[in-house]
Coordinates of C-alpha atoms in Angstrom, one line a residue:
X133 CA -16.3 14.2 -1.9
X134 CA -14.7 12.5 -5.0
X135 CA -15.2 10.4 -7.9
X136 CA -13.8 7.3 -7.9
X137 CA -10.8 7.3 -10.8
X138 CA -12.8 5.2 -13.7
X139 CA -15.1 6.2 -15.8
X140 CA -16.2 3.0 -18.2
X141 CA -19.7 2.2 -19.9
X142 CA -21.0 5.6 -18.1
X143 CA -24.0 6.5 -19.0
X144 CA -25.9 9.9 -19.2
X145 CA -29.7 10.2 -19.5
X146 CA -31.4 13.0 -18.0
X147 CA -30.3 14.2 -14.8
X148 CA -27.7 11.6 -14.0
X149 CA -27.6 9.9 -11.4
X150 CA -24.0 8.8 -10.2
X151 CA -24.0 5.8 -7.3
X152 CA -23.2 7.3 -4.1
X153 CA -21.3 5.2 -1.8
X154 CA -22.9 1.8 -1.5
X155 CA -25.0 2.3 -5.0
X156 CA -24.8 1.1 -8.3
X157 CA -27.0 2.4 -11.0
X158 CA -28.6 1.1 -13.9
X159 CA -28.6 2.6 -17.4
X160 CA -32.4 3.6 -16.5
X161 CA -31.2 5.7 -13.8
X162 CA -31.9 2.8 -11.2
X163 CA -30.4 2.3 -7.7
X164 CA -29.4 -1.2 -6.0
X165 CA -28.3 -0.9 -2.4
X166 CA -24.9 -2.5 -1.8
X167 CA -22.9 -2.5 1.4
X168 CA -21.3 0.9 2.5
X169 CA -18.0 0.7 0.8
X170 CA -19.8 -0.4 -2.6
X171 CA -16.9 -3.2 -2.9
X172 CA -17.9 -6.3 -4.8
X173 CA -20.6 -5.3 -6.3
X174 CA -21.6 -3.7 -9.8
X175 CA -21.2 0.1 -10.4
X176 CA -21.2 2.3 -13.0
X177 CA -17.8 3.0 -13.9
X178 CA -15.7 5.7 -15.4
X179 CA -17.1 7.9 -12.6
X180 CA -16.6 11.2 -13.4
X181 CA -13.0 13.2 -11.2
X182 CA -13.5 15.2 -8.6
X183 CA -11.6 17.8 -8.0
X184 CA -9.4 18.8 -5.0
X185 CA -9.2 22.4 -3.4
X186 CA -5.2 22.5 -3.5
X187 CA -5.8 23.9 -6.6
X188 CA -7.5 27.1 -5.1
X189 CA -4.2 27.3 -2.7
X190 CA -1.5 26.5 -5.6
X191 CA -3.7 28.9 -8.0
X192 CA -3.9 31.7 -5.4
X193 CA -0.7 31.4 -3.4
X194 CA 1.4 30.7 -6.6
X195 CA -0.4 33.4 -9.4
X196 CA 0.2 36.0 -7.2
X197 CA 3.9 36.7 -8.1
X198 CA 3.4 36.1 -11.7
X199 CA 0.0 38.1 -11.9
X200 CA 1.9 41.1 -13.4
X201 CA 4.3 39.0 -16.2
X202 CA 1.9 39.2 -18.9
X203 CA -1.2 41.0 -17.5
X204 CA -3.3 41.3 -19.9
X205 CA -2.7 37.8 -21.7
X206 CA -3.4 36.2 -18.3
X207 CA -6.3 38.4 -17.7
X208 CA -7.7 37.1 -21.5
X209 CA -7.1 32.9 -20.2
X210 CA -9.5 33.8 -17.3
X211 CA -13.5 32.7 -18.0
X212 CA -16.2 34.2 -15.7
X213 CA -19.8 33.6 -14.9
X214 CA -22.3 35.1 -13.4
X215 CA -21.8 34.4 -9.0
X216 CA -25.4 33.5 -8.3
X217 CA -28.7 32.6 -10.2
X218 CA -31.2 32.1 -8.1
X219 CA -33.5 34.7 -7.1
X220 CA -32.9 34.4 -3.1
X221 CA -29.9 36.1 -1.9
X222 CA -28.1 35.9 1.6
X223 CA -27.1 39.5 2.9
X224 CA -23.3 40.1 3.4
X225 CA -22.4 39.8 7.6
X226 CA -22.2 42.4 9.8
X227 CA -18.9 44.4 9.4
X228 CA -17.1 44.0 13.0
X229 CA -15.8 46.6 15.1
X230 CA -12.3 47.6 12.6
X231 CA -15.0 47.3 9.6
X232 CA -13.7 43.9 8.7
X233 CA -15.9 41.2 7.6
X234 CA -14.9 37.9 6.2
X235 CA -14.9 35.9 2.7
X236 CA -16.7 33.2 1.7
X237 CA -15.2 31.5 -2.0
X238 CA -17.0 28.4 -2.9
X239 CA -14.7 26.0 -4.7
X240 CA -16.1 24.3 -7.4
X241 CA -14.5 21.4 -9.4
X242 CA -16.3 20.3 -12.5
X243 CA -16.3 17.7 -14.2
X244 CA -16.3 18.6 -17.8
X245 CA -14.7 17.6 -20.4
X246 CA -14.8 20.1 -23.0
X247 CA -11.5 20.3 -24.6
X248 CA -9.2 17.8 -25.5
X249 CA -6.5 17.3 -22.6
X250 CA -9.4 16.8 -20.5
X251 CA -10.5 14.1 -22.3
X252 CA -7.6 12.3 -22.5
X253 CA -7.0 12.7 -18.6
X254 CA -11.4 11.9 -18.2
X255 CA -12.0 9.2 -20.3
X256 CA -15.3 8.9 -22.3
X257 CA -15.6 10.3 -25.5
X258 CA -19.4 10.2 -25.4
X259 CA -19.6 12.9 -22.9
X260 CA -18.1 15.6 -24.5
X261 CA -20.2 18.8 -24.3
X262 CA -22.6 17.2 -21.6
X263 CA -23.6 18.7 -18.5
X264 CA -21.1 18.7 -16.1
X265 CA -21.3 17.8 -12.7
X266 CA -19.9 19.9 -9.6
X267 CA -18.2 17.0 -8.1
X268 CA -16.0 18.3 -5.6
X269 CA -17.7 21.5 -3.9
X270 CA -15.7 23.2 -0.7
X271 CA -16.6 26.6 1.1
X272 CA -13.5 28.1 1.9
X273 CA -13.7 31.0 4.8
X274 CA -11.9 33.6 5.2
X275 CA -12.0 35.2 8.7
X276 CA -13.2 39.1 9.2
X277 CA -10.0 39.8 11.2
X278 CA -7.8 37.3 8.7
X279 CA -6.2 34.7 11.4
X280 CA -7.7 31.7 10.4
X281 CA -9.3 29.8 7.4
X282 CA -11.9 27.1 7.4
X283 CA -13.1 24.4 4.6
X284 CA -15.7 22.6 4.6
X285 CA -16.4 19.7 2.1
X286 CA -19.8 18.7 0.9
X287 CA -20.0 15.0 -0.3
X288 CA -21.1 14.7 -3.9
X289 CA -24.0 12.8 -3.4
X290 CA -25.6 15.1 -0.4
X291 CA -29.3 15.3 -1.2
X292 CA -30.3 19.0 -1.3
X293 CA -33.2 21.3 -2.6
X294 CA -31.4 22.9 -5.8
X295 CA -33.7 26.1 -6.1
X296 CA -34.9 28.0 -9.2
X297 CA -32.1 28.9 -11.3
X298 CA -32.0 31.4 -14.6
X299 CA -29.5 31.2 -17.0
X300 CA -28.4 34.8 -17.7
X301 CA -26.7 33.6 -21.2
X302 CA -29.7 32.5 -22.9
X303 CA -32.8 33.2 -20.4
X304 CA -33.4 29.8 -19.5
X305 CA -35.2 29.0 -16.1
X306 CA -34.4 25.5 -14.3
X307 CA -37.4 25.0 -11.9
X308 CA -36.2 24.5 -8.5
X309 CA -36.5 20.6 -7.5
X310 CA -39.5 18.9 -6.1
X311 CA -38.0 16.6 -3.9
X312 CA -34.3 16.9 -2.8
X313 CA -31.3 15.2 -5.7
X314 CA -27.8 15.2 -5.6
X315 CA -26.1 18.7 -5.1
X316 CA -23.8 17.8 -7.9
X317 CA -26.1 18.1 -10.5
X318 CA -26.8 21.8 -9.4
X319 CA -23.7 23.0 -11.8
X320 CA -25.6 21.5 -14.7
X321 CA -28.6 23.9 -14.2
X322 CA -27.1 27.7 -15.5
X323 CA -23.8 26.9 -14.6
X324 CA -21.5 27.8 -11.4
X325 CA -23.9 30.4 -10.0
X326 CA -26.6 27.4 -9.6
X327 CA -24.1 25.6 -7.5
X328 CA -23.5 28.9 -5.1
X329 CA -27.3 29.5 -5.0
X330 CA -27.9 26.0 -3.7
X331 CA -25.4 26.6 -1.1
X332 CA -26.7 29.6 0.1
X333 CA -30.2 28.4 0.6
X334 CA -28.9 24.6 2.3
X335 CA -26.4 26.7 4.8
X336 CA -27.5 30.8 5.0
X337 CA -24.1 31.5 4.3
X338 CA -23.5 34.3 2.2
X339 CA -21.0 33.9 -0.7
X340 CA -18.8 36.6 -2.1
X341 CA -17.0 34.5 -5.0
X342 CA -16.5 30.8 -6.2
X343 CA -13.3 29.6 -8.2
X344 CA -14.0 26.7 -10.5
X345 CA -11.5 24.8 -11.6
X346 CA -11.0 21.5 -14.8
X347 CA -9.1 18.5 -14.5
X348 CA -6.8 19.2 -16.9
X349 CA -5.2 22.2 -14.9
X350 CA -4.6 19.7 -11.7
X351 CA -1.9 17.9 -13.9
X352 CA -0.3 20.7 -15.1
X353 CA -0.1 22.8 -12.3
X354 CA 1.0 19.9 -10.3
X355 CA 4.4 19.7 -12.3
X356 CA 4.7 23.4 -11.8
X357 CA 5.0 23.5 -8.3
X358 CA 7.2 20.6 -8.6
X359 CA 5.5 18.3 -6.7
X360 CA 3.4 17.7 -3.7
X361 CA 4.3 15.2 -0.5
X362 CA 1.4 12.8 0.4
X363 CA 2.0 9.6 3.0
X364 CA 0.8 6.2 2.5
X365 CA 0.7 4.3 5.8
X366 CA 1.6 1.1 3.3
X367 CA 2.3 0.6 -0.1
X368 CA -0.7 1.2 -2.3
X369 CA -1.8 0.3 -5.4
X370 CA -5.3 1.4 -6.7
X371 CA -6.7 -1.3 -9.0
X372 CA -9.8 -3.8 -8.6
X373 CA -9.5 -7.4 -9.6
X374 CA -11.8 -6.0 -12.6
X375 CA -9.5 -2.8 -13.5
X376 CA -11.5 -0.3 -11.7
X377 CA -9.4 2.3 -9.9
X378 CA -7.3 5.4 -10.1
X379 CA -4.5 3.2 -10.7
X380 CA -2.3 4.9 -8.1
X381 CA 0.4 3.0 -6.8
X382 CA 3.3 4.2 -3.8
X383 CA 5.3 3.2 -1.6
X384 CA 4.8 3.0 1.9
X385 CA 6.2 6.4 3.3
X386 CA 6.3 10.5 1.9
X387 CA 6.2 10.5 -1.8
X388 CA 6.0 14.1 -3.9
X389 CA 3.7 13.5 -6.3
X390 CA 3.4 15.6 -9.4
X391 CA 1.5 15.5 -13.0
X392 CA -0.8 12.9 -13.4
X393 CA -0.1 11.0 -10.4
X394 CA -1.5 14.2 -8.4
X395 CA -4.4 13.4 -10.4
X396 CA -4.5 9.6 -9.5
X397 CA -4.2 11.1 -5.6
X398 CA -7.4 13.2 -6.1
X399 CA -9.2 10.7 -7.8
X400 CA -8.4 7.5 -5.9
X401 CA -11.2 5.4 -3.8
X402 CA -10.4 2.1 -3.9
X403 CA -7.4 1.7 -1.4
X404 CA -8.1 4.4 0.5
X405 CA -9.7 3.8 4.5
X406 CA -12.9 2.5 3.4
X407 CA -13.1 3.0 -0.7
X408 CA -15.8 5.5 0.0
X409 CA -15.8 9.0 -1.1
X410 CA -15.6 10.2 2.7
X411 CA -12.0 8.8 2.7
X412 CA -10.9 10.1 -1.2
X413 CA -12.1 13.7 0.2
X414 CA -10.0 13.3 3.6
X415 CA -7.2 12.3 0.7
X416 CA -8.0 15.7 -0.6
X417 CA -7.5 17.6 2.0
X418 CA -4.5 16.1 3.1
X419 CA -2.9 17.3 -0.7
X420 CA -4.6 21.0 -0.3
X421 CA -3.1 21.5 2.8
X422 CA 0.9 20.0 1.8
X423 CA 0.2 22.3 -1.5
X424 CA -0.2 25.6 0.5
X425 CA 2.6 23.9 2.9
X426 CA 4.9 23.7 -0.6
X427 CA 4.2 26.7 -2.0
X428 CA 5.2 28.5 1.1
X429 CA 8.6 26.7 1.7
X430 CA 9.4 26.3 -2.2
X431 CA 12.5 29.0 -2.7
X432 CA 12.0 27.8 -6.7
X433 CA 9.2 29.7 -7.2
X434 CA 10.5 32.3 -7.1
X435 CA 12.4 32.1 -10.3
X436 CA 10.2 34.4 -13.1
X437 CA 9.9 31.6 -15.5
X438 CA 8.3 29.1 -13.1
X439 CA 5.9 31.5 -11.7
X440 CA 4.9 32.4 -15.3
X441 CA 4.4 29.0 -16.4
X442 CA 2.3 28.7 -13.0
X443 CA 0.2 31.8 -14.2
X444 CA 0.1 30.1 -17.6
X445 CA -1.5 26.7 -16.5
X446 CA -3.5 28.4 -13.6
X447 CA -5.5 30.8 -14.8
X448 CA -6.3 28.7 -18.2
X449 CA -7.8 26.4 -15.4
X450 CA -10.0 28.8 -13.8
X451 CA -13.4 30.0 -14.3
X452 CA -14.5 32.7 -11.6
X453 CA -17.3 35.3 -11.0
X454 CA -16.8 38.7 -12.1
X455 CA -15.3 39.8 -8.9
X456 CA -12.5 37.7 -9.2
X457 CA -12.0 38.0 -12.9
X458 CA -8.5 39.5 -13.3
X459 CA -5.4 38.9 -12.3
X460 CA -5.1 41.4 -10.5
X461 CA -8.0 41.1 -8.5
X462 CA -7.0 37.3 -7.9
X463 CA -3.9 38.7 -6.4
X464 CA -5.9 40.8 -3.9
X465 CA -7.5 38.1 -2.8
X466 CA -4.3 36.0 -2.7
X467 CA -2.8 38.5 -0.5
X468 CA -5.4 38.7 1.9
X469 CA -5.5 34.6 2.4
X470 CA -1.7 34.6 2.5
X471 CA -2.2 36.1 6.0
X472 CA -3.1 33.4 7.6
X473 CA -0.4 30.6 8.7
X474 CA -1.0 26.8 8.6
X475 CA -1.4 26.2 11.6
X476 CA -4.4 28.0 11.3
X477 CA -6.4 26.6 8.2
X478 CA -8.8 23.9 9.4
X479 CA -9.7 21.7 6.7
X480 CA -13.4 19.4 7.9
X481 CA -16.0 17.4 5.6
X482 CA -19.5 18.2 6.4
X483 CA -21.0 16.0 9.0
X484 CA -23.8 13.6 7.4
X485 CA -25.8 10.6 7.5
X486 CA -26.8 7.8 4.5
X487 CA -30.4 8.0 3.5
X488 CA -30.1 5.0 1.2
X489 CA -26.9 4.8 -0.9
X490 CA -27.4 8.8 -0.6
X491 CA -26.0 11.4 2.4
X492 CA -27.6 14.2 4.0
X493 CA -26.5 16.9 6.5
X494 CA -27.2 16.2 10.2
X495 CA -27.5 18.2 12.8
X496 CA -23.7 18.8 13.2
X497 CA -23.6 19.8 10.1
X498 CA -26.1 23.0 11.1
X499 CA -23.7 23.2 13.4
X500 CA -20.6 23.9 11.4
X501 CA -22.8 26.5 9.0
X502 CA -23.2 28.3 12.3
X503 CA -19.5 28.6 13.1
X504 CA -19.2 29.9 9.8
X505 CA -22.1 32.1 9.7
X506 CA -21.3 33.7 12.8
X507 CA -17.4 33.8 11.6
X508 CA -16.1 31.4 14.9
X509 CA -12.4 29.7 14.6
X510 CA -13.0 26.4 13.8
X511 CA -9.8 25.5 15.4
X512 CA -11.0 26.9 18.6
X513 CA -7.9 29.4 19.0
X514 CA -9.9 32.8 18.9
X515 CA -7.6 35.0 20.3
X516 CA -9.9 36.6 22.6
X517 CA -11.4 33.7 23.4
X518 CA -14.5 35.3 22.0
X519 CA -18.2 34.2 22.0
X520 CA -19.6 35.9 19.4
X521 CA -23.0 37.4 20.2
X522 CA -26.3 36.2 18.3
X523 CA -26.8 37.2 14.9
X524 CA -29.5 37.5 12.6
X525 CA -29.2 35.3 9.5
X526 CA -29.0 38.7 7.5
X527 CA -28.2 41.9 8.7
X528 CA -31.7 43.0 10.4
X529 CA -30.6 46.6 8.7
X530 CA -30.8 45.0 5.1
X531 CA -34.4 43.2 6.1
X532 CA -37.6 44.4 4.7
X533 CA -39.1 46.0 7.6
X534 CA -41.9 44.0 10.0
X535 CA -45.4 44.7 9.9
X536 CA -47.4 45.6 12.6
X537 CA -47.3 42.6 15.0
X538 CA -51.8 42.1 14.6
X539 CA -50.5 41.9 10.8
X540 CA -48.3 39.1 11.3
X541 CA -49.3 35.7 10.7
X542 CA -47.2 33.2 11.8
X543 CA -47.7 29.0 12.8
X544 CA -46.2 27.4 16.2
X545 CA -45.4 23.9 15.7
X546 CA -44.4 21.4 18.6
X547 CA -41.2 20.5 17.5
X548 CA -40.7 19.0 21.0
X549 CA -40.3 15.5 20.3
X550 CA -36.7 13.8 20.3
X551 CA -35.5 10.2 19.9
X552 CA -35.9 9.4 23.6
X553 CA -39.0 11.7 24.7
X554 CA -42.8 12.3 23.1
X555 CA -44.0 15.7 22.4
X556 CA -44.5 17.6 25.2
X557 CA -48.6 18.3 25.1
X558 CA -49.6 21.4 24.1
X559 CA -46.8 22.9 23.3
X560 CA -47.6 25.0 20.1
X561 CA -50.7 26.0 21.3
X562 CA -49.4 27.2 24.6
X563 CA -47.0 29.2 22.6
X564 CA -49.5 30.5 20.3
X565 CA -51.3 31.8 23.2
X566 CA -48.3 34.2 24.2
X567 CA -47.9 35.5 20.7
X568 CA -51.6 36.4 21.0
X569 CA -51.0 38.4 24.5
X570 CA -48.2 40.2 23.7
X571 CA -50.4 41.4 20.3
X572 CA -49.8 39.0 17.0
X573 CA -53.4 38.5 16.6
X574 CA -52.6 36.3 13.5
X575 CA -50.5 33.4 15.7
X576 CA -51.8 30.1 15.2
X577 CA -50.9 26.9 16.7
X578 CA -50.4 23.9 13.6
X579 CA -51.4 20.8 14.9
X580 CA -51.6 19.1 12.0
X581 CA -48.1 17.4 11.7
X582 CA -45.5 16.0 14.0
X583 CA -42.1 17.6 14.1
X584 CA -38.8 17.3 15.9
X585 CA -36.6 20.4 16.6
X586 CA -33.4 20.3 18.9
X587 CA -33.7 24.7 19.5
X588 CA -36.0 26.5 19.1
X589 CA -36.4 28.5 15.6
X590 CA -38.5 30.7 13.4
X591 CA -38.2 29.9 9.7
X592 CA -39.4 32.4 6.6
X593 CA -39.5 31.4 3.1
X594 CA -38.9 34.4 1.3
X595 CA -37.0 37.9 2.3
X596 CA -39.4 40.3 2.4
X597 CA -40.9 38.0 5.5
X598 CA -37.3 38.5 7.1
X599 CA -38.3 41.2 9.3
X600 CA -41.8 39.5 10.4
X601 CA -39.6 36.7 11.7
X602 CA -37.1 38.8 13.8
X603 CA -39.8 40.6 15.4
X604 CA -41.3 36.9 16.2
X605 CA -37.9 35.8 17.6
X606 CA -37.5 39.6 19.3
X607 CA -41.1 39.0 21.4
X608 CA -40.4 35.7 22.5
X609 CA -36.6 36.1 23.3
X610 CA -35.2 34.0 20.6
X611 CA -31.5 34.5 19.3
X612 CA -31.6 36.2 16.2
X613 CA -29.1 33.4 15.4
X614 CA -31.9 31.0 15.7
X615 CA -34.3 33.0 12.6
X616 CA -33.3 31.0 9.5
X617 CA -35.0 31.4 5.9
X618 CA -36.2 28.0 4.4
X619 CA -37.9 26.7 1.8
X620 CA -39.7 24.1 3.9
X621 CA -42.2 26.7 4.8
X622 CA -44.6 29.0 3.0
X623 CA -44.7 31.7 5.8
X624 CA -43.5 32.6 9.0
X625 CA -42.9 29.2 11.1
X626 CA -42.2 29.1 14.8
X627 CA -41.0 25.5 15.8
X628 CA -40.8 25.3 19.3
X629 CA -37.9 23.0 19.8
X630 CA -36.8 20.5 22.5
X631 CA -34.9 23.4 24.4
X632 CA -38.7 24.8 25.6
X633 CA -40.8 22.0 26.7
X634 CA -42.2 23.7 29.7
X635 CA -43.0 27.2 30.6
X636 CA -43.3 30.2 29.7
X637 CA -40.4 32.2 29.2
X638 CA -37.5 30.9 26.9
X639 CA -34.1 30.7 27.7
X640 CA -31.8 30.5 25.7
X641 CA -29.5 27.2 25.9
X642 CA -25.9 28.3 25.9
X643 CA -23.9 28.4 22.2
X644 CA -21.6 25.4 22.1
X645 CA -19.0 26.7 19.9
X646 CA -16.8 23.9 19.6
X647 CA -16.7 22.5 15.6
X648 CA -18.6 18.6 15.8
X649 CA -15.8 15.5 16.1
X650 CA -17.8 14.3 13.0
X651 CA -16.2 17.3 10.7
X652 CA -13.2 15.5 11.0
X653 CA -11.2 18.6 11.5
X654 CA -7.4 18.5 10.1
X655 CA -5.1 21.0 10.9
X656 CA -3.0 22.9 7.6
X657 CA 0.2 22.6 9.9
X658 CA -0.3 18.7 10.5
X659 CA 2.6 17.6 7.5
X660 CA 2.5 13.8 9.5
X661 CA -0.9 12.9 8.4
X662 CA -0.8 9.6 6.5
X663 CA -3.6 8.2 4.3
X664 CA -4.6 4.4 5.8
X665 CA -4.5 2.0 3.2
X666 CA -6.9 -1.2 2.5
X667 CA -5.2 -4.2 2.9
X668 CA -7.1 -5.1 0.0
X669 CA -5.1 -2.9 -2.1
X670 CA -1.5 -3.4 -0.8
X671 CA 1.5 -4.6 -2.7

């Protein structure tokens, strides 16, 4: 998601809370539902920018070349943090059968202004130094065998548990959060490594690096490239009766965009779709994906001096985990995403639902974490055709071995229930009864709450209880796929879901690997999409 491209009277007390679509919010921190598109009525203003990917693909498909110019100068513009600070980790995947396995970079664009062009590009003074927000946040995948690439947005204002985080420059510990808050605010606790903790623990996918990235870099290494096309279906101009907006304007058609009317792009709501976020981060991903387009058919880059001022503005933009933290690293990692061809980079928001003024992840949503996890095409062009077999949410080598199955304590739940059926009776205790059979003397069947569970799954709070929940899954026949850690549990959980509702013995329903409609999947190679402009905001 994005920030809208104003910033005034913005206020920050606390944990801010920014208005999600169809939100304002009062200087007490306050929320007043509006309608969906939050048009006509109050909101705070001067949100803060968000950030678009196509800097990760101008940064890593441009700094190559120049990497080597000035080595060790680049290397010294380069700031790192520490990749993850929380104390739950996700173990890497399962190498395949060349020893391949694939990369996971979460892309992180903050919203801080801490030096000076930022503020002249951001806006209010009175935040300088503050806490910055993660306002654009994209998981870009890498596949094991390198064909293909997926993204997948998260909307700035999804409400997540943010777990405990330490800060490893001073000690400090941010409790994890009660309830569940904006995933934005995560970058705020410890930095970057917050951000990719939270992450981990919403989708079980493990991360190997993040890229973060200011705003002041998206200007400069706009004019570097020379210029990006976008396409207005009509002519646009970005501007509220009231002076809200990015102030974007463009003529109907292909315009190449550069400096800070990129910015104004990445930034701009009102006029786009909607004026929701949904439609500024579709914007987005339109830019990222004519940026990688540019950089691969732009013959001027490869004159030295462009490619060093390119280095120049790039990596002064960039703050990265340790992995990533020279240039020459960065140009490993550049050479292994350069394998893949447009046509093969699916670019897709995740799929959610408003709670309030607020989103949160639906059940497509698990759906797309899956893809990822178990490292499926997005675009549906495996070459095999593969259907990749049932994993475990870590590699069951890496798990703390399972106790004795009488030593196992674990709850069934009926999560049977859907929104067209009751509860099938007796469900947990029925399945409770075969745990007992087949040994676990410790199953118990938790009556005491009503759930709702589309498959079947056993969830374990903490890894050393990893290997008590496979061997729950292994005795009962559930995927290994299906054994997911979670923090909505304080011990091994069985939820008996609304694919067993009678019998026995479960089957397992059949993987549908096909990435949900509501991802909004667009293709790198598709250089005719057009943003669809409000007739609100035309000229």
């Amino acid at each position: 998601m994005t920030q809208s491209g104003v910033r005034e009277n913005e206020t920050r007390q606390g944990v801010r809370q920014e208005p999600g679509q169809g939100e304002t919010t009062s200087a007490t921190g306050g929320t007043t539902p509006s309608g969906p598109s939050g048009e006509g009525r109050p909101r705070r203003t001067r949100r803060l920018l968000r950030w678009s990917a196509a800097v990760l693909a101008l940064l890593i498909l441009g700094t190559a070349g120049a990497g080597y110019l000035y080595y060790r100068h680049l290397n010294g513009n380069i700031k790192k943090d520490a990749l993850n600070l929380g104390d739950n980790k996700v173990a890497a995947p399962t190498p395949n059968a060349a020893g391949q396995t694939p990369l996971n970079i979460l892309l992180i664009g903050s919203d801080a202004r801490d030096s000076k062009e930022n503020q002249k590009l951001g806006g209010a003074r009175e935040t300088f130094g503050a806490a910055p927000l993660a306002d654009v946040q994209m998981l870009l995948h890498l596949s094991a065998d390198r064909t293909n690439m997926s993204v997948i947005s998260m909307p700035r204002d999804t409400l997540v548990k943010i777990p405990k985080c330490t800060d490893p420059d001073d000690g400090k510990v941010y409790p994890g959060t009660q309830g569940r808050t904006m995933t934005n605010q995560s970058l705020g606790n410890g930095g970057p490594g917050c951000t990719v903790a939270t992450w981990q623990e919403l989708t079980g996918i493990h991360i190997d690096h993040f890229i973060m990235v200011d705003f002041a870099g998206v200007v400069s290494m706009a004019d570097a490239v020379g210029g990006v096309p976008v396409c207005v279906d009509a002519n646009i101009h970005s501007r509220t009766s009231d002076g809200k907006g990015s102030g974007l304007k463009l003529e109907k058609g292909t315009s190449y965009i550069q400096g800070e009317q990129a910015l104004q792009w990445l930034r701009t709501r009102y006029g786009f779709e909607d004026g929701s976020d949904l439609a500024r981060a579709k914007a987005q991903h339109m830019y990222m994906n004519a940026m990688v387009r540019q950089l691969r058919e732009n013959a001027t880059l490869s004159s030295p001096n462009k490619l060093r001022r390119l280095a120049e503005e790039a990596t002064r933009a960039l703050t990265v985990d340790p992995g990533l933290d020279t240039v020459k690293k960065l140009y490993d990692l550049s050479d292994e995403l350069r394998k893949v061809e447009p046509e093969r980079i699916t670019m897709t928001t995740m799929p959610n639902r408003y709670v309030g003024a607020r989103v949160e992840p639906t059940e497509d949503a698990e759906q797309l974490f899956r893809l990822v996890r178990e490292d499926i095409a997005l675009d549906g062009k495996d070459k095999d055709g593969k259907k990749t077999a049932e994993k475990a949410s870590a590699d069951p080598a890496s798990a703390d071995p399972a106790a004795a199955d009488d030593e196992i304590p674990v709850q069934v739940r009926n999560g049977t229930r859907t929104d067209t059926l009751a509860a099938a009776r007796g469900r947990a205790s029925t399945v409770a009864g075969l745990l007992t059979e087949q040994g676990f003397a410790q199953a118990v069947a938790d009556t005491t709450g009503s759930w709702s569970e589309e498959r079947t799954v056993v969830r374990y709070p903490s890894a050393d209880l990893e290997g008590d929940a496979q061997r729950i899954a292994e005795a009962l026949g559930v995927p290994l796929g299906s054994v997911k850690r979670s923090t909505d549990v304080s011990g091994v959980t069985l939820v008996v879901g609304a694919d067993w509702r009678e019998g026995t013995a479960y089957k397992a329903p059949k993987r549908n690997n096909k990435t949900p409609k509501s991802a909004q999947a667009l293709n790198g190679a598709d250089d005719k999409a057009c943003m669809h402009v409000n007739p609100n905001f035309t000229w």
